[in-house]
PDB file of C-alpha atoms in Angstrom:
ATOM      1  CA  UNK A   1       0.000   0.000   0.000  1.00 55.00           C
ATOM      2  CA  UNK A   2       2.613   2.258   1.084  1.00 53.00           C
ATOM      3  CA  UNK A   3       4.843   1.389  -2.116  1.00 57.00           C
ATOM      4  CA  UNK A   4       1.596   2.455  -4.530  1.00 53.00           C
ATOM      5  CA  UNK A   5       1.306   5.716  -2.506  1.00 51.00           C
ATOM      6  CA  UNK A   6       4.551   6.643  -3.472  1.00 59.00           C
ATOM      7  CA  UNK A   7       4.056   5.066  -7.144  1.00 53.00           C
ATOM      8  CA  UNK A   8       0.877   7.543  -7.676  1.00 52.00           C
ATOM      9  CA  UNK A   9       3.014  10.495  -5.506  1.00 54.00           C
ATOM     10  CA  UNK A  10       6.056  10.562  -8.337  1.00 60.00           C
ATOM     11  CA  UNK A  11       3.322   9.897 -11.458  1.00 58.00           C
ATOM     12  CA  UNK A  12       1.804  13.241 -10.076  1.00 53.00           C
ATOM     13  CA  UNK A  13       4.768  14.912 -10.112  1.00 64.00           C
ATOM     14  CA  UNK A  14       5.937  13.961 -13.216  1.00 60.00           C
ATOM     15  CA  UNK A  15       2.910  14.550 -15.297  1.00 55.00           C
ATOM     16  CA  UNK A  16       3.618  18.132 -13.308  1.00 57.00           C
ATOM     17  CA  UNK A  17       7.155  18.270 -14.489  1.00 60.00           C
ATOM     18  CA  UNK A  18       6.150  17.557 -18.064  1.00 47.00           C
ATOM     19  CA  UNK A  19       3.066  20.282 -18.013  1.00 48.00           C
ATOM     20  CA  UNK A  20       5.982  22.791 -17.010  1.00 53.00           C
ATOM     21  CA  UNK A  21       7.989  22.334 -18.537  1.00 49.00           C
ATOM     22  CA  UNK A  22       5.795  22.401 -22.133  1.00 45.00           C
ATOM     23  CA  UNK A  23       4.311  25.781 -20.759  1.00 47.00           C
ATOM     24  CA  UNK A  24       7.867  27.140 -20.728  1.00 46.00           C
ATOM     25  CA  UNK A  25       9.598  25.442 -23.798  1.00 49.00           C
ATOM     26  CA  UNK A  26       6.188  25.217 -26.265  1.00 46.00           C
ATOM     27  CA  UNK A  27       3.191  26.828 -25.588  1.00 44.00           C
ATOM     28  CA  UNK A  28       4.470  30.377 -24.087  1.00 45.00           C
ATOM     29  CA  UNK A  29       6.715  31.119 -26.918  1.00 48.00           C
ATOM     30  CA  UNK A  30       3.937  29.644 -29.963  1.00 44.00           C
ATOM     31  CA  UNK A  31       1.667  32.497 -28.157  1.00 45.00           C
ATOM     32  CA  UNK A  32       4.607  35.084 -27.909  1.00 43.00           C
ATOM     33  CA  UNK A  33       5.399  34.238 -31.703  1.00 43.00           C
ATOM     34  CA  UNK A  34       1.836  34.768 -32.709  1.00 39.00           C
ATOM     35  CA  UNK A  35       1.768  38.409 -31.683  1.00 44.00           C
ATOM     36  CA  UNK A  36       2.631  41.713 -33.395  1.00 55.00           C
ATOM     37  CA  UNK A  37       6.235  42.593 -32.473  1.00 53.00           C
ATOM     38  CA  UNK A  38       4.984  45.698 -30.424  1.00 55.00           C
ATOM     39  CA  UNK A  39       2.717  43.368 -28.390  1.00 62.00           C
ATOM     40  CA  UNK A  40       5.419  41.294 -26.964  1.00 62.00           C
ATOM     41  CA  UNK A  41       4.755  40.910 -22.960  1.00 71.00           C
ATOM     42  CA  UNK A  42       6.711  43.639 -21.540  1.00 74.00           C
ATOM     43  CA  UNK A  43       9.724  42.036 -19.240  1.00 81.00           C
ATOM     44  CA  UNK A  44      11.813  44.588 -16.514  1.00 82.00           C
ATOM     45  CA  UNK A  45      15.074  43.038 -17.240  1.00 86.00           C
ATOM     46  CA  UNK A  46      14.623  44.486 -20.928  1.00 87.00           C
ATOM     47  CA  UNK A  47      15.269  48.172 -19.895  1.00 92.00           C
ATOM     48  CA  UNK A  48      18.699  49.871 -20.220  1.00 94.00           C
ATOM     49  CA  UNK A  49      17.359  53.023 -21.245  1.00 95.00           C
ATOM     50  CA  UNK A  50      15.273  54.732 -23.273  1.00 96.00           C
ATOM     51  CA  UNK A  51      14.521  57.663 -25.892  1.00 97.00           C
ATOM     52  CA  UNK A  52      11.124  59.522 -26.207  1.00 97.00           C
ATOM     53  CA  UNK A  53      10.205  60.904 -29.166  1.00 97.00           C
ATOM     54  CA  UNK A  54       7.653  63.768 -29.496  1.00 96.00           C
ATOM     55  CA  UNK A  55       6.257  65.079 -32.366  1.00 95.00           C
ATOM     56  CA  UNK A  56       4.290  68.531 -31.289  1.00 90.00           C
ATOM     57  CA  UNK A  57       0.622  67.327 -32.363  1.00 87.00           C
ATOM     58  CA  UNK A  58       1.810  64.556 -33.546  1.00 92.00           C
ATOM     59  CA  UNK A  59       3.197  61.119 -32.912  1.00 95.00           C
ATOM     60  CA  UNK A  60       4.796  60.868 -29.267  1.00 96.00           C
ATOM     61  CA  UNK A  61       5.834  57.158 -28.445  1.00 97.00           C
ATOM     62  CA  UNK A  62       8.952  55.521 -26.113  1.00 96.00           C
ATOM     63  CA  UNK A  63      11.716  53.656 -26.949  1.00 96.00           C
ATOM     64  CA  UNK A  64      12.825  50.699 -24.820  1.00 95.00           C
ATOM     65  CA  UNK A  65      16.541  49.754 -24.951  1.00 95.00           C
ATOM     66  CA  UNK A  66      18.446  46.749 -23.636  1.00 94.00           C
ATOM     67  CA  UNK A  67      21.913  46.973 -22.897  1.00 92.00           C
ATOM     68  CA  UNK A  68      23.500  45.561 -25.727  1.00 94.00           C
ATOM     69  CA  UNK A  69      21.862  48.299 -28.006  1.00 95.00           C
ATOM     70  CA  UNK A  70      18.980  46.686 -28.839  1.00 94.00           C
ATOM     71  CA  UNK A  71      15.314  47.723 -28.915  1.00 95.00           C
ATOM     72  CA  UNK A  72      13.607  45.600 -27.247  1.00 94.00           C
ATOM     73  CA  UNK A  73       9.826  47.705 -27.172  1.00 94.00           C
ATOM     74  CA  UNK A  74       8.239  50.836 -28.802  1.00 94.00           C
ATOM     75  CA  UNK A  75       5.487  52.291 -26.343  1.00 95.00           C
ATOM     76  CA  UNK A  76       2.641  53.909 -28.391  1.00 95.00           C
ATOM     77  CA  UNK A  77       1.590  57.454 -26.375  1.00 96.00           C
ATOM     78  CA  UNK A  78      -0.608  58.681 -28.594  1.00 94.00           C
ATOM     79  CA  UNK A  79      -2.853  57.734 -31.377  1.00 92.00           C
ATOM     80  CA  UNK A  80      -0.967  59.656 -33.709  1.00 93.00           C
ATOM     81  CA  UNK A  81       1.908  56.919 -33.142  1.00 93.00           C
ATOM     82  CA  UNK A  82       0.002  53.844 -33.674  1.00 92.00           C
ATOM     83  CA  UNK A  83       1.203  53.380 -37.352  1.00 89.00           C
ATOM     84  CA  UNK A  84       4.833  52.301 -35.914  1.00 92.00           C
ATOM     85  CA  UNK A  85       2.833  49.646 -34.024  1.00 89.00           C
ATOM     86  CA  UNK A  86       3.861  45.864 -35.570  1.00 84.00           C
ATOM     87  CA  UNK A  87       6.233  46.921 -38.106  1.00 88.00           C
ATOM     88  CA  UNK A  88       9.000  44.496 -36.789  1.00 89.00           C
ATOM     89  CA  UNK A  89      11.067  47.355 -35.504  1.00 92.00           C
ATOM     90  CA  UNK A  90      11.757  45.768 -32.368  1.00 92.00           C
ATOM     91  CA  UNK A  91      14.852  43.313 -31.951  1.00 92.00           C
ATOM     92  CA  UNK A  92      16.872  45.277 -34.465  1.00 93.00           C
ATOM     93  CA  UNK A  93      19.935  47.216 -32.933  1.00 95.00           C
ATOM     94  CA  UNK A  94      19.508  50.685 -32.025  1.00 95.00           C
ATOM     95  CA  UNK A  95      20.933  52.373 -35.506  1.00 93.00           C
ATOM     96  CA  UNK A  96      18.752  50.116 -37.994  1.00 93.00           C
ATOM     97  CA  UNK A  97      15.486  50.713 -35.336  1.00 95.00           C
ATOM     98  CA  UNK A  98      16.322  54.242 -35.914  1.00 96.00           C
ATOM     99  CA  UNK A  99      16.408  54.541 -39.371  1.00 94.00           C
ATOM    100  CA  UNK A 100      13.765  52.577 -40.103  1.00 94.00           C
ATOM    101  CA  UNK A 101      11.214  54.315 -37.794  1.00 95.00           C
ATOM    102  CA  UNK A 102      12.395  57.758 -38.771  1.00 94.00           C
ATOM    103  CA  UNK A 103      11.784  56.371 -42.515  1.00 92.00           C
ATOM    104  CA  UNK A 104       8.461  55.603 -41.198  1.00 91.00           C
ATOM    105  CA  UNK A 105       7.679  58.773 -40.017  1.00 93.00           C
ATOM    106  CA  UNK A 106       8.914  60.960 -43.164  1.00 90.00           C
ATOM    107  CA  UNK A 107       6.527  58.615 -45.463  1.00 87.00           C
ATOM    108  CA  UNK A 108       3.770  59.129 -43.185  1.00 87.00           C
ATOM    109  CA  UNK A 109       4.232  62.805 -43.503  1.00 89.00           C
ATOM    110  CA  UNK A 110       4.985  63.285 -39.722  1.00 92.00           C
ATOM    111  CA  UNK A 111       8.212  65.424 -40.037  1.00 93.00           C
ATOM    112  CA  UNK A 112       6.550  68.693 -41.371  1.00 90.00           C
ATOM    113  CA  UNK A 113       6.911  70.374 -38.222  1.00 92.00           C
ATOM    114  CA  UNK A 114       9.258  73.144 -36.810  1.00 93.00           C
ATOM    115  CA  UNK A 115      10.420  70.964 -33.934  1.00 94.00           C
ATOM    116  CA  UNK A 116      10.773  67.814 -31.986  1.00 96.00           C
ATOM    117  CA  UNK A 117      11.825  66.786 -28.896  1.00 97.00           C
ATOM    118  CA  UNK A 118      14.269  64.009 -28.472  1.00 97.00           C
ATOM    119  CA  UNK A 119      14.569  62.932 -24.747  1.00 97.00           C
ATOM    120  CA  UNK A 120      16.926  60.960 -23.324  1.00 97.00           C
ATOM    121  CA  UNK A 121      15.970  59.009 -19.929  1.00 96.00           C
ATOM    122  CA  UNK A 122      19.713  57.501 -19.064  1.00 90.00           C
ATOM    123  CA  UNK A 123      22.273  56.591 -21.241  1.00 93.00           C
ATOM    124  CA  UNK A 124      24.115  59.356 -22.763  1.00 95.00           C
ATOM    125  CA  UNK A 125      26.430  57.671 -25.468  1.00 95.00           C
ATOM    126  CA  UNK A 126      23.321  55.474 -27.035  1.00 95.00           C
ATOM    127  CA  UNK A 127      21.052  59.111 -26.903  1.00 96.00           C
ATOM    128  CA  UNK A 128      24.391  60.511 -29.103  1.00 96.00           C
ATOM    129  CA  UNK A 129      23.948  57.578 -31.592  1.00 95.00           C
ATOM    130  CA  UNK A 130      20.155  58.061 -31.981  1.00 95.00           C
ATOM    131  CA  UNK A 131      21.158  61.785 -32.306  1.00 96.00           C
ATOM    132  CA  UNK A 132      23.141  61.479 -35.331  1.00 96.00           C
ATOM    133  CA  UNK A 133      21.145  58.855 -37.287  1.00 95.00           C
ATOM    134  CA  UNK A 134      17.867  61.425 -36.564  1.00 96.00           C
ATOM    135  CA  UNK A 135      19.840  64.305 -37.801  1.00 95.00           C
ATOM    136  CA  UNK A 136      21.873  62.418 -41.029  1.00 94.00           C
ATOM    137  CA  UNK A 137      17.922  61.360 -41.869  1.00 93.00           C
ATOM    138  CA  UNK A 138      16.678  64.947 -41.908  1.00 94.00           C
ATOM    139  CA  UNK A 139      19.465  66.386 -43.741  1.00 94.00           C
ATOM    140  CA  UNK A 140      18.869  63.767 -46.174  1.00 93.00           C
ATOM    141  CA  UNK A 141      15.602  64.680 -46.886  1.00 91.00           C
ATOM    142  CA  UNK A 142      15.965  68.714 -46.615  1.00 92.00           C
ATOM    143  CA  UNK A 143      14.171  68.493 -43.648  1.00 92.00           C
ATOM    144  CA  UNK A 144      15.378  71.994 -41.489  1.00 94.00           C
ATOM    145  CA  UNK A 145      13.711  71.025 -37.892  1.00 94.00           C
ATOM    146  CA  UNK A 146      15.105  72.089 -34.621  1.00 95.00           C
ATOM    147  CA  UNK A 147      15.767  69.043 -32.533  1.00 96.00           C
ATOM    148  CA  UNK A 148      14.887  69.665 -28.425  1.00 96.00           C
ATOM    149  CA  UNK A 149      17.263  67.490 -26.364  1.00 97.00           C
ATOM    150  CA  UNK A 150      16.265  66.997 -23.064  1.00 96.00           C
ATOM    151  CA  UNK A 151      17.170  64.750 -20.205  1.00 96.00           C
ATOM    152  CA  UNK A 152      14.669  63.592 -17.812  1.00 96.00           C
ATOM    153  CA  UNK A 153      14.590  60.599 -15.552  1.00 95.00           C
ATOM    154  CA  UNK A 154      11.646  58.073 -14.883  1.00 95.00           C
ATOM    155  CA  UNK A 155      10.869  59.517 -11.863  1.00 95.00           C
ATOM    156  CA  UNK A 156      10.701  62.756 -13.884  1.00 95.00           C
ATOM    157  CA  UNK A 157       8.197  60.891 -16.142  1.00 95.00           C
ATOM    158  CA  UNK A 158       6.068  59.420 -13.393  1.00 95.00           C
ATOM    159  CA  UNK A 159       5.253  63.090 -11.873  1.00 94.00           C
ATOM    160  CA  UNK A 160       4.317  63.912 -15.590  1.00 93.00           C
ATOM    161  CA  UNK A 161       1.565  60.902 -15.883  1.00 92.00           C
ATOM    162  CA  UNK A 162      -2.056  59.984 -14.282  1.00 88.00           C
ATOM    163  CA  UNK A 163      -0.917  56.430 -13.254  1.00 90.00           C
ATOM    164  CA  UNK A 164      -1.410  55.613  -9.580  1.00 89.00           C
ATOM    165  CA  UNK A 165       1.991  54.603  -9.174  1.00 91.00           C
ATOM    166  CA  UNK A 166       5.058  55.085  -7.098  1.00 92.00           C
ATOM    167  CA  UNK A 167       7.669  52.991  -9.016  1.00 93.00           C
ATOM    168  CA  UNK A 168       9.998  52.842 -11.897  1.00 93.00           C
ATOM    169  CA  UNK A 169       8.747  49.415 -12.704  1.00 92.00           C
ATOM    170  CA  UNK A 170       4.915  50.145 -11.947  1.00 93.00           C
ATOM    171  CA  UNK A 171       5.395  53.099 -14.659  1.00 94.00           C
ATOM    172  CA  UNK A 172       7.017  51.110 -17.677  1.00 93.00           C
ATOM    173  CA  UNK A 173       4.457  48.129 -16.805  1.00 92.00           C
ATOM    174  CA  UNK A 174       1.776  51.142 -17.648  1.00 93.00           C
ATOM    175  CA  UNK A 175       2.743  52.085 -20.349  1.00 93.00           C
ATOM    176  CA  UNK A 176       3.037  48.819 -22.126  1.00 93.00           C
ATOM    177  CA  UNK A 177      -0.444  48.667 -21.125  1.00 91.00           C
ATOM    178  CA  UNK A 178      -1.606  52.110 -22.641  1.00 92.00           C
ATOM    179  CA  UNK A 179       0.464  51.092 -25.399  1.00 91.00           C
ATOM    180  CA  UNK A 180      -1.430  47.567 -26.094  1.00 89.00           C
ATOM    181  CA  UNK A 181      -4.579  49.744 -25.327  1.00 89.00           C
ATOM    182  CA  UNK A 182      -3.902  52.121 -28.505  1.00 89.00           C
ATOM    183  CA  UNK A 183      -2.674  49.012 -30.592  1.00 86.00           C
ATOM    184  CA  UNK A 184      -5.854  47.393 -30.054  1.00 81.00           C
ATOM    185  CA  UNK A 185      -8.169  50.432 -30.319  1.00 79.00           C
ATOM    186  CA  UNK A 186      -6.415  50.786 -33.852  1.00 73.00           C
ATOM    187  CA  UNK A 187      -6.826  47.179 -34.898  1.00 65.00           C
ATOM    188  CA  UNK A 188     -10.748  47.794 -34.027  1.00 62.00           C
ATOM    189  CA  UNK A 189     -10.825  50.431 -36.299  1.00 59.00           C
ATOM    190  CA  UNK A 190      -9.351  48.382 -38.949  1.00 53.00           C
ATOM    191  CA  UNK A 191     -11.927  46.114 -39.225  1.00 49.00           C
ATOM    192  CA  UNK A 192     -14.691  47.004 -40.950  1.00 40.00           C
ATOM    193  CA  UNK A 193     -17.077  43.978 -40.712  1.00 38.00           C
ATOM    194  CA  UNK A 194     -17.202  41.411 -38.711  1.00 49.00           C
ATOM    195  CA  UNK A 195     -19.187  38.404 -38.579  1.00 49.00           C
ATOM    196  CA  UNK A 196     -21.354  38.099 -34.762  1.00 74.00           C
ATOM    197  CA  UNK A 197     -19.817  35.104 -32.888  1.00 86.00           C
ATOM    198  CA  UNK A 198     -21.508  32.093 -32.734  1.00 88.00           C
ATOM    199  CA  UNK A 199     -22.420  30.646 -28.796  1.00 89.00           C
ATOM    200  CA  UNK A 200     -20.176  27.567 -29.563  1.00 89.00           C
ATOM    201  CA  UNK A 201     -17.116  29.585 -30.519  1.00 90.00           C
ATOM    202  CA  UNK A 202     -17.493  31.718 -28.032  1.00 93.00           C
ATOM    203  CA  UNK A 203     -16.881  28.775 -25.561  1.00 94.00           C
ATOM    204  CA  UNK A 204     -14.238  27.686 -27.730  1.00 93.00           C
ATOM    205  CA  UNK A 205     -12.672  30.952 -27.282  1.00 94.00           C
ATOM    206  CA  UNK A 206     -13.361  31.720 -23.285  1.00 95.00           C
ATOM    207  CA  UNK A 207     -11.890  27.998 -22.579  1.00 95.00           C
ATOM    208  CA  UNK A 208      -8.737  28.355 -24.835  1.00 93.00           C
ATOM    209  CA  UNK A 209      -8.330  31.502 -22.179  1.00 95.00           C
ATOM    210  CA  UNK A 210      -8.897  29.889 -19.086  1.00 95.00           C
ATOM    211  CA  UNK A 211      -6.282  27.303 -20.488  1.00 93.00           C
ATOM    212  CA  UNK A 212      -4.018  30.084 -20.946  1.00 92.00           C
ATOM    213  CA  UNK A 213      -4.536  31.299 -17.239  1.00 95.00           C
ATOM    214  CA  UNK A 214      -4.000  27.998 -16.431  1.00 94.00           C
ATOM    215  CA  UNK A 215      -0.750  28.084 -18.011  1.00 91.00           C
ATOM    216  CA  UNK A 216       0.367  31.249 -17.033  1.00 91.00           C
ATOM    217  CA  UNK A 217      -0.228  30.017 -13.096  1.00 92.00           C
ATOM    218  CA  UNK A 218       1.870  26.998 -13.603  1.00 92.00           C
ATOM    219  CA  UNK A 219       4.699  28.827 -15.515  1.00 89.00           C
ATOM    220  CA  UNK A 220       4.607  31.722 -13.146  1.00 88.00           C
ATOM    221  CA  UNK A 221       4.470  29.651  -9.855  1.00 91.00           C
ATOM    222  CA  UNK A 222       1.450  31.388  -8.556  1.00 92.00           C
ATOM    223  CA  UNK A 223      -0.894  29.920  -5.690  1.00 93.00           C
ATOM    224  CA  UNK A 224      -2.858  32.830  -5.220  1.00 95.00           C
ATOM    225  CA  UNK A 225      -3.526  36.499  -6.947  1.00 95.00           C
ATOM    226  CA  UNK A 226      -6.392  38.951  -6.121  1.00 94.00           C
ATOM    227  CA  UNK A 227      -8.614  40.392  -8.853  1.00 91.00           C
ATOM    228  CA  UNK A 228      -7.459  43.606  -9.106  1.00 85.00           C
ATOM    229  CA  UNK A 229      -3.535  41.986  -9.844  1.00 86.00           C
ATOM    230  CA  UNK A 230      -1.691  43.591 -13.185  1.00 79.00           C
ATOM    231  CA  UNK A 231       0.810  40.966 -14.037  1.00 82.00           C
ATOM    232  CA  UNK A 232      -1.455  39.039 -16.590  1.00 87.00           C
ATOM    233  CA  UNK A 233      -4.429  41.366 -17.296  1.00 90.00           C
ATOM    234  CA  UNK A 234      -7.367  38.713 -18.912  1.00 92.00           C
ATOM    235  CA  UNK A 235      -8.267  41.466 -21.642  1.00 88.00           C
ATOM    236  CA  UNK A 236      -5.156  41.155 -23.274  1.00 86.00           C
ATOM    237  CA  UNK A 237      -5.271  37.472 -23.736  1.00 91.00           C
ATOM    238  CA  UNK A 238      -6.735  35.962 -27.340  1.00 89.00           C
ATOM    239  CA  UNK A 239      -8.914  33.766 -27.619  1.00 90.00           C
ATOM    240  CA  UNK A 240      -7.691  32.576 -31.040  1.00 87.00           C
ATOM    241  CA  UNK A 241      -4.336  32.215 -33.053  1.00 79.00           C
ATOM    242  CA  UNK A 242      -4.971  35.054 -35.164  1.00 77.00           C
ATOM    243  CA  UNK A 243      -5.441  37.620 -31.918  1.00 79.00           C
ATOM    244  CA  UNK A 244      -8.308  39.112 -33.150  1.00 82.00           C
ATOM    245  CA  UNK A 245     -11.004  37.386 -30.468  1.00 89.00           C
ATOM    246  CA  UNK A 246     -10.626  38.830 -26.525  1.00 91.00           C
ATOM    247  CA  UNK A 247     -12.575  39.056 -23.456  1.00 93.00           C
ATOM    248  CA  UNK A 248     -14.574  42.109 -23.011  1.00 90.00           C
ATOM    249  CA  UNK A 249     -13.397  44.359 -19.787  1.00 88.00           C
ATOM    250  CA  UNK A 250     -16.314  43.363 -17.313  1.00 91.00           C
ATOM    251  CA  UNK A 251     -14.025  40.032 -17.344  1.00 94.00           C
ATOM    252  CA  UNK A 252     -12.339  38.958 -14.276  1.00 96.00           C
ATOM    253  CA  UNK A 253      -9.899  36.070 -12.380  1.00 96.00           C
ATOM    254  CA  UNK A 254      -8.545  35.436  -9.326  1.00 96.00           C
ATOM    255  CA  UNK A 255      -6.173  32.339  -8.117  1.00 95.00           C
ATOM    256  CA  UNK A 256      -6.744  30.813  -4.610  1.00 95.00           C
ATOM    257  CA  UNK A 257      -5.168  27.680  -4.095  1.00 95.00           C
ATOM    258  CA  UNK A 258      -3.248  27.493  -6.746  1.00 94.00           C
ATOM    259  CA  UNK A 259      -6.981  27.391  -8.733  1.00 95.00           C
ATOM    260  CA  UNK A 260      -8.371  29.408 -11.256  1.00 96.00           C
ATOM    261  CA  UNK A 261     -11.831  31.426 -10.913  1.00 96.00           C
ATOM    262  CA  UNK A 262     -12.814  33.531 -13.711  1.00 96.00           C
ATOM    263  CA  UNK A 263     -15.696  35.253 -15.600  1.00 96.00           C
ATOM    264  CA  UNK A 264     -14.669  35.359 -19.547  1.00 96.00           C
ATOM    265  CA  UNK A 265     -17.001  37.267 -21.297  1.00 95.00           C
ATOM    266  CA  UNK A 266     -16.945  36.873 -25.442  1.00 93.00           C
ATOM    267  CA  UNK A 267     -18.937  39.156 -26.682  1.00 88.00           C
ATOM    268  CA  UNK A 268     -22.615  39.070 -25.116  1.00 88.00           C
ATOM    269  CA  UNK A 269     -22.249  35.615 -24.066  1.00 93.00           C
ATOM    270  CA  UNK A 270     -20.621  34.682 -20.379  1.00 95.00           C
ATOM    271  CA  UNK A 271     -19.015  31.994 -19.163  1.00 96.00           C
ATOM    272  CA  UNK A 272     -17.838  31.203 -15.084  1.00 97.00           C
ATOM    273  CA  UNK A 273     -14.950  29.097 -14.185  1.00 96.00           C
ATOM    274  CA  UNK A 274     -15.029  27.823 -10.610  1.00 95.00           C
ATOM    275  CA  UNK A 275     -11.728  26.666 -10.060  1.00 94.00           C
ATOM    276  CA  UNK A 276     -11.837  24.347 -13.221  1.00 94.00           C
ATOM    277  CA  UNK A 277     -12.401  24.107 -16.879  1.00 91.00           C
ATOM    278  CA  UNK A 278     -14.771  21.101 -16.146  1.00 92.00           C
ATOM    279  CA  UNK A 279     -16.502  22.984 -13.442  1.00 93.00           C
ATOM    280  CA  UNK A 280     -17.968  25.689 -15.620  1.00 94.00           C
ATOM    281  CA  UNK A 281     -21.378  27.093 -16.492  1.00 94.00           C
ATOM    282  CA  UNK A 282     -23.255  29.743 -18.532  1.00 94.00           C
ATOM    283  CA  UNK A 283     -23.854  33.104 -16.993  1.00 93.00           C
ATOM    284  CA  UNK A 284     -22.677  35.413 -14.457  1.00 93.00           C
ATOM    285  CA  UNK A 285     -20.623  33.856 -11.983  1.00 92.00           C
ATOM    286  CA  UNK A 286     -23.076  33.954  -8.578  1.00 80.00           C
TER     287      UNK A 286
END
């Protein structure tokens, strides 16, 4: 008896070992891969420094920069910015990102101004590189605009926004947020119709996000998270491969017990998940 105990003890905790480690090596980076290269989920550890761009009524966006030169994320800040959004500018080192965005904004007619404002939040010699390749660009297309440099610091930056925060890290987590907001406010836009989803995908949808939760608890070691917890916010997980399908913002989840509760709303229809995807009804969660 004793010797089957044990027996069923290291199954568990192999099947566990296995689930793990496919959430890490499989199904985390397929869903990473699927998404636009501006939608990427936002890690600390990628921030060196960064470079904020603004156009005077006109784009205004942040560039996140690793330390070996590399930009890692583009932060949209305004509208006006969104068409820089999942152009595969990120990844690239800091000279060809450059170029290639400041291409982006001459052929989008966002350089007939008088002045912009370069700002540099830390490191001084990649600001100087980002400098040049802004100012060979303009002189290459007759552009004559007065370049602003400033230097601020993220605390400086955290004074200037609305976010309820106190913290370097709460700030850049924002504003991948308000970037992924604008993204997805665009991508709204771009659709023109849209076919009304059936009841059946809809489930289809809300469990493929509850699996993702799921997955997401595992991977991140979590036991238990309150509602109102930013690190995985449930409207910015898809529903489908194409990440066009996502649950509407009366959605919640919370984790207690290393088990996952959640209302995922597609659409009109609503589904609750009481600690399980077999335990699961229609409707409001009671």
């Amino acid at each position: 008896m004793k010797r089957k105990v044990i027996f069923y003890a290291l199954e568990v905790i192999i099947i566990l070992i296995v689930v793990i480690y496919l959430a890490i090596t499989k199904f985390i980076p397929e869903q990473e891969a699927l998404k636009g290269s501006s939608e990427k989920l936002w890690r600390n550890s990628n921030y060196e420094t960064a470079i904020e761009i603004n156009i005077p009524t006109g784009p205004k966006f942040l560039l996140i920069i690793n330390k070996n030169k590399i930009l890692k994320n583009i932060f949209i800040e305004n509208e006006e910015a969104v068409f820089l959004a999942n152009k595969n500018i990120e990844e690239q080192k800091i000279n060809k990102a450059i170029k290639d965005i400041m291409d982006l904004l001459l052929n989008n007619n966002k350089l007939n101004v008088s002045s912009i404002e370069v700002i540099n939040y830390n490191d001084n010699t990649i600001y100087e590189e980002c400098l040049n390749i802004i100012n060979k660009k303009l002189q290459e297309n007759n552009k004559v605009i007065e370049i602003k440099q400033l230097k601020k610091t993220l605390k400086d930056k955290i004074k200037e926004e609305t976010f309820d925060i106190t913290t370097e890290e709460e700030l850049l987590w924002q504003l991948y947020l308000q970037s992924r907001d604008y993204i997805s406010e665009y991508a709204k836009e771009e659709v023109t119709t849209q076919s009304k989803i059936e009841k059946s995908s809809a489930e289809v949808y809300a469990d493929e996000i509850y699996q993702k939760l799921i997955t997401y608890m595992i991977n991140a070691n979590v036991k238990n998270q309150t509602k109102d917890d930013s690190r995985m916010p449930i409207q910015y997980i898809p529903g489908d491969s194409a990440n066009t399908i996502f649950p509407t913002t009366d959605s919640w989840y919370y984790i207690e017990n290393s088990k996952v509760y959640a209302q995922i709303n597609i659409e009109s229809y609503k589904f609750c998940y009481n600690g399980s995807i077999e335990n699961k009804s229609e409707g409001i969660c009671s």
